[in-house]
Amino acid sequence: MPKISDERRAERREQILNAAWSCFQRDGLHATTMDHIIAASGLSAGAVYSYFPSKEELILAAVAASLSGIRELLDPLLRRDPPLPPETLLREIAAAIDRFSSRDGFDLKRLALLGWSEAQRNERLRGTMRGFYTAFRDQLAEVCKTWAAVGLIARTAKPDEAAKALLALILGYVAQAALLGDVEPAAIGRGATQLAPYGPRGLQRSKRTTTSR
Amino acid sequence: MPKISDERRAERREQILNAAWSCFQRDGLHATTMDHIIAASGLSAGAVYSYFPSKEELILAAVAASLSGIRELLDPLLRRDPPLPPETLLREIAAAIDRFSSRDGFDLKRLALLGWSEAQRNERLRGTMRGFYTAFRDQLAEVCKTWAAVGLIARTAKPDEAAKALLALILGYVAQAALLGDVEPAAIGRGATQLAPYGPRGLQRSKRTTTSR
Amino acid sequence: MPKISDERRAERREQILNAAWSCFQRDGLHATTMDHIIAASGLSAGAVYSYFPSKEELILAAVAASLSGIRELLDPLLRRDPPLPPETLLREIAAAIDRFSSRDGFDLKRLALLGWSEAQRNERLRGTMRGFYTAFRDQLAEVCKTWAAVGLIARTAKPDEAAKALLALILGYVAQAALLGDVEPAAIGRGATQLAPYGPRGLQRSKRTTTSR
Amino acid sequence: MPKISDERRAERREQILNAAWSCFQRDGLHATTMDHIIAASGLSAGAVYSYFPSKEELILAAVAASLSGIRELLDPLLRRDPPLPPETLLREIAAAIDRFSSRDGFDLKRLALLGWSEAQRNERLRGTMRGFYTAFRDQLAEVCKTWAAVGLIARTAKPDEAAKALLALILGYVAQAALLGDVEPAAIGRGATQLAPYGPRGLQRSKRTTTSR
DNA sequence: GATGAATGAGTCTTCATTCAT
DNA sequence: AATGAATGAAGACTCATTCAT
């Protein structure tokens, strides 16, 4: 038989990953059987195994794909120059995650929780996640540094501590939205700002900035 | 064997729950087999099943127990009068979770991630969790209202939005600490405060309040 | 503790047997667990086991009890002098089985089928049943001999062959009634008679005799 | 392994069914474990389960197969034109059942008892059996009607009552033979005839007809 | 290259029976 | 004598993975 083209291979891979993704989301990582994925992919067992040598590998690939999806999603927001102010950035990140989630019925937030859980017992997955979130947090720290420089946050703020809080807000938004389902992106942004002492001025400035975007 | 006393029953239940907990933490909810738990509990299969009729029930009970453990842990912090100021509260909550985690080698944060994940596919667990986190957030909203009243946060702050942000910070701390492991309670508290515009004054006041406690 | 009286022991035995009986009937011999029987008897596990050393023994005793119940039920019919004529005897036997069945919600017919089935794999039970049915058939053969002597059936009839047919009719009634549920005692009696060539005269005579009883 | 042919599938099914059949016969329906059947079939657990999704389904299929086997066996006898006379039919049916039983060491009679017993607690099985025996009895009623028409039995006989008696004789033969093991097909035929009042004429005619076949 | 039937170790759960109290 | 909690050997069934065709 003629060798399958690289494009076709990549296409198949995608197809399997999508099938896996939707199964994982519906049933969780462990309750999803390879048969489910195989059936959902429309391929044969052998075919699926020729692309991913084991279920673990498939999980790993699915998580990696979703992480890189998130990166592509958030990168533009983080690279803005001048940077989006705190409340806006938070709101836009949350909104982007939501928007991505509603696409095709995939819920990135649910998937994220599955991945976090699995990372607790899967060394390699943990490694992948650490890499991703560390890099992400570094990017956030960069943004914080700029914010501090331009006075959007305390000039004395330590970028890496502020980044930890920022990442917590984002991850916490994901968890809270997945578990309770009643958190709008705008609310999380406003809420974070309101927590600021001397809030009125914080709010005003925040509002002004937001409006001016 | 004549009727066992209620205390003894409760003791055995606890024993099984502890065994389950430590297995779950090590291997995750699904990779943990009943045999693992049975062996860890030191009882027989039949005995374990006489306390918990199924693995699902055991998972549910373990999560419920850990949730009520958290509640007991955090309640005192939330009921302080006058309330702890934002940064302090955040730091103390994070510290309490950490402290509880290091006890007996249980890590509440890892367990939390397992529970969140499982809640995605287990109706009943989701119900339990929703109830818990909703009540918790309501309590946070009460605190936010007081903060706003005394000017510790913006007087115009909406308590429920601020509570959402606060809960996100807490859940996000849990996730980030479980995944990256390099987040100290104090850092998350400081970071959140630093995100505030005009942070220095916020910090000062926050510091003062903290110091004065 | 004072020794339990023999009466009390017999009473308890009966109580357990009744519980077993009603469980067996509802769930079958194997799907019935000792716990079911223990719960239904209102005694403790230990108590039940002090009366019957094993489930098999309990099954054996339950079947034996039901067999001896049947014997008591049918004996009077078989010992009539002059004997009941064929159709009447058949009808009355079927009716007696039915009557006994409707008592207390026990269905002797269902129980019989369970016993027959179990006898296929339980040596001892098979022995008990063989003894019972052989004796019963011998009694039927006696009746047939008398019938032949007085001309109620063919004078040349071989009692043991006629008895086999008679027993078949009775067992077959039991099976058919348990499986299809639409066989009245009178119908089986009449049907058997109608199978006779020159039936009308058979019927007449049969009727007359019946009426005269 | 590419798609298996339909024939091969049917063959495998048969193979499993045969294995199940012989286990059931030896140990009864419930004492037979899937492992027994799996071992006897020569296949793996997974393979067996790919043909029958559960033990219950396998039992159902085994019983259904044996019922359809009986139907094929008896149909020719019931469709004879002119119909076999009563004694002959009875004898031939019993003989056919016996003959089928001795084939391959399967005993249809024992299997029948197992099925009857199981039908008491298995709704679906009961449905299957009712359908089968009702249809069979209807066929018998047709034969009885013809017999009455040609005077082989009482002209006034009600076909459905006669059919009930006939079915009882057949089922009763099965039970008696399985339990006592000393009933020859010929004996049951003769015995039934001898039960006729005014037997001599009945016998003669019956004999004549039998001889003339 | 592709297929999908087959494998079999491993899972959860049950239940007859015992025996410490 | 009586209790009922505990035992642990099975039992039914699943599912990641392989490999003959």
Coordinates of C-alpha atoms in Angstrom, one line a residue, chain A residues 11-205:
Chain A
E11 CA -5.3 14.9 9.9
R12 CA -5.9 11.5 11.4
R13 CA -4.0 12.4 14.5
E14 CA -6.2 15.5 14.9
Q15 CA -9.3 13.4 14.4
I16 CA -8.3 10.9 17.1
L17 CA -7.4 13.7 19.5
N18 CA -10.7 15.4 18.9
A19 CA -12.5 12.1 19.6
A20 CA -10.5 11.6 22.7
W21 CA -11.1 15.0 23.9
S22 CA -14.9 14.8 23.6
C23 CA -14.9 11.5 25.3
F24 CA -12.7 12.6 28.1
Q25 CA -14.8 15.6 28.7
R26 CA -18.0 13.6 28.9
D27 CA -16.7 10.7 30.9
G28 CA -13.5 11.7 32.5
L29 CA -10.1 10.4 31.8
H30 CA -10.4 7.0 33.4
A31 CA -14.0 6.1 32.7
T32 CA -13.2 6.8 29.0
T33 CA -12.2 3.5 27.4
M34 CA -10.1 3.1 24.3
D35 CA -13.2 1.6 22.7
H36 CA -15.1 4.8 23.2
I37 CA -12.4 6.8 21.6
I38 CA -11.9 4.3 18.8
A39 CA -15.6 4.4 18.1
A40 CA -15.8 8.2 18.3
S41 CA -12.8 8.5 16.0
G42 CA -14.3 6.4 13.3
L43 CA -11.1 4.5 12.9
S44 CA -10.1 0.9 13.9
A45 CA -8.4 0.0 17.1
G46 CA -5.2 -0.8 15.1
A47 CA -5.3 2.5 13.4
V48 CA -5.6 4.5 16.6
Y49 CA -2.8 2.5 18.2
S50 CA -0.6 3.2 15.2
Y51 CA -0.9 6.9 16.1
F52 CA -0.7 6.7 19.9
P53 CA 1.0 3.7 21.4
S54 CA -1.0 3.7 24.6
K55 CA -3.8 5.3 26.4
E56 CA -1.4 7.2 28.5
E57 CA 0.3 8.7 25.5
L58 CA -3.1 9.7 24.1
I59 CA -4.0 11.4 27.3
L60 CA -0.6 13.2 27.3
A61 CA -1.1 14.3 23.8
A62 CA -4.6 15.4 24.4
V63 CA -3.6 17.5 27.4
A64 CA -0.6 18.9 25.5
A65 CA -2.8 19.9 22.6
S66 CA -5.2 21.6 24.9
L67 CA -2.4 23.4 26.6
S68 CA -1.0 24.7 23.4
G69 CA -4.5 25.7 22.4
I70 CA -4.7 27.8 25.5
R71 CA -1.3 29.3 24.8
E72 CA -2.3 30.4 21.3
L73 CA -5.5 31.8 22.8
L74 CA -3.9 33.8 25.6
D75 CA -0.6 34.8 24.0
P76 CA -2.1 37.7 22.0
L77 CA -3.7 39.1 25.2
L78 CA -0.4 38.9 27.1
R79 CA 1.7 40.4 24.3
R80 CA -0.4 43.6 23.9
D81 CA 1.7 46.8 24.0
P82 CA 0.8 48.7 26.0
P83 CA -0.4 45.9 28.2
L84 CA -4.1 45.5 29.0
P85 CA -4.7 46.8 32.5
P86 CA -5.3 44.3 35.3
E87 CA -9.1 44.1 35.3
T88 CA -9.3 44.1 31.6
L89 CA -6.7 41.4 31.2
L90 CA -8.3 39.2 33.7
R91 CA -11.7 39.6 32.1
E92 CA -10.4 39.0 28.6
I93 CA -8.5 35.9 29.6
A94 CA -11.6 34.5 31.3
A95 CA -13.7 35.4 28.3
A96 CA -11.2 33.8 25.9
I97 CA -11.3 30.6 27.9
D98 CA -15.1 30.7 27.9
R99 CA -15.3 31.4 24.2
F100 CA -12.9 28.6 23.4
S101 CA -15.0 26.3 25.6
S102 CA -18.3 26.8 23.9
R103 CA -16.7 26.0 20.6
D104 CA -17.8 22.5 19.4
G105 CA -19.2 21.7 22.8
F106 CA -15.7 21.3 24.2
D107 CA -15.3 22.8 27.7
L108 CA -11.8 23.8 28.3
K109 CA -12.4 24.3 31.9
R110 CA -13.7 20.8 32.6
L111 CA -10.8 19.4 30.6
A112 CA -8.4 21.5 32.7
L113 CA -9.7 20.0 35.9
L114 CA -9.3 16.5 34.5
G115 CA -5.7 17.3 33.6
W116 CA -4.9 18.8 36.9
S117 CA -6.2 15.7 38.6
E118 CA -4.3 13.4 36.4
A119 CA -1.1 15.3 36.9
Q120 CA -1.2 14.4 40.5
R121 CA -0.4 10.8 39.6
N122 CA 1.3 11.0 36.3
E123 CA 4.8 12.1 36.4
R124 CA 5.1 13.0 32.8
L125 CA 1.9 14.9 32.7
R126 CA 2.9 16.8 35.8
G127 CA 6.1 17.7 34.0
T128 CA 4.3 19.0 31.0
M129 CA 1.9 21.0 33.1
R130 CA 4.6 22.5 35.2
G131 CA 6.4 23.6 32.2
F132 CA 3.3 25.2 30.7
Y133 CA 2.1 26.9 33.9
T134 CA 5.6 28.1 34.8
A135 CA 6.1 29.7 31.5
F136 CA 2.7 31.2 31.6
R137 CA 3.3 32.6 35.0
D138 CA 6.6 34.0 33.8
Q139 CA 4.8 35.8 31.1
L140 CA 2.3 37.2 33.7
A141 CA 5.2 38.3 35.8
E142 CA 6.5 40.3 32.8
V143 CA 3.2 42.0 32.5
C144 CA 3.1 42.7 36.2
K145 CA 6.5 44.3 35.9
T146 CA 5.2 46.6 33.2
W147 CA 2.1 47.4 35.2
A148 CA 4.2 48.3 38.2
A149 CA 6.4 50.5 36.0
V150 CA 3.5 52.4 34.6
G151 CA 1.7 52.6 37.9
L152 CA -1.2 50.3 37.0
I153 CA -0.4 48.4 40.1
A154 CA 1.7 49.3 43.1
R155 CA 5.1 50.4 42.0
T156 CA 6.6 48.4 44.8
A157 CA 4.8 45.2 43.7
K158 CA 7.0 42.2 43.3
P159 CA 6.2 40.9 39.8
D160 CA 6.5 37.3 40.7
E161 CA 4.2 37.6 43.7
A162 CA 1.7 39.5 41.7
A163 CA 2.0 36.9 39.0
K164 CA 1.2 34.2 41.5
A165 CA -1.9 36.0 42.5
L166 CA -2.9 36.6 38.9
L167 CA -2.4 33.0 38.0
A168 CA -4.4 32.0 41.1
L169 CA -7.2 34.2 39.9
I170 CA -7.2 32.6 36.5
L171 CA -6.9 29.0 37.7
G172 CA -9.5 29.7 40.4
Y173 CA -11.8 31.2 37.8
V174 CA -11.5 28.0 35.8
A175 CA -12.3 25.8 38.8
Q176 CA -15.1 27.9 40.1
A177 CA -16.7 28.2 36.7
A178 CA -16.5 24.5 36.1
L179 CA -17.8 23.6 39.6
L180 CA -20.4 26.3 40.2
G181 CA -21.0 27.6 36.7
D182 CA -22.2 31.1 37.7
V183 CA -19.1 33.2 37.3
E184 CA -19.0 35.6 34.4
P185 CA -15.6 36.8 33.1
A186 CA -16.6 40.4 33.8
A187 CA -17.5 39.6 37.4
I188 CA -14.2 38.0 38.2
G189 CA -12.4 41.0 36.7
R190 CA -14.5 43.5 38.7
G191 CA -14.3 41.5 41.8
A192 CA -10.6 41.3 41.8
T193 CA -10.4 45.0 41.4
Q194 CA -12.9 45.6 44.2
L195 CA -10.7 43.7 46.6
A196 CA -8.3 46.5 46.4
P197 CA -8.1 48.8 49.4
Y198 CA -9.1 52.3 48.5
G199 CA -11.1 50.8 45.9
P200 CA -13.0 53.8 44.6
R201 CA -9.9 55.2 43.0
G202 CA -8.9 51.8 41.9
L203 CA -12.2 51.3 40.4
Q204 CA -12.3 54.7 38.7
R205 CA -8.9 54.2 37.1

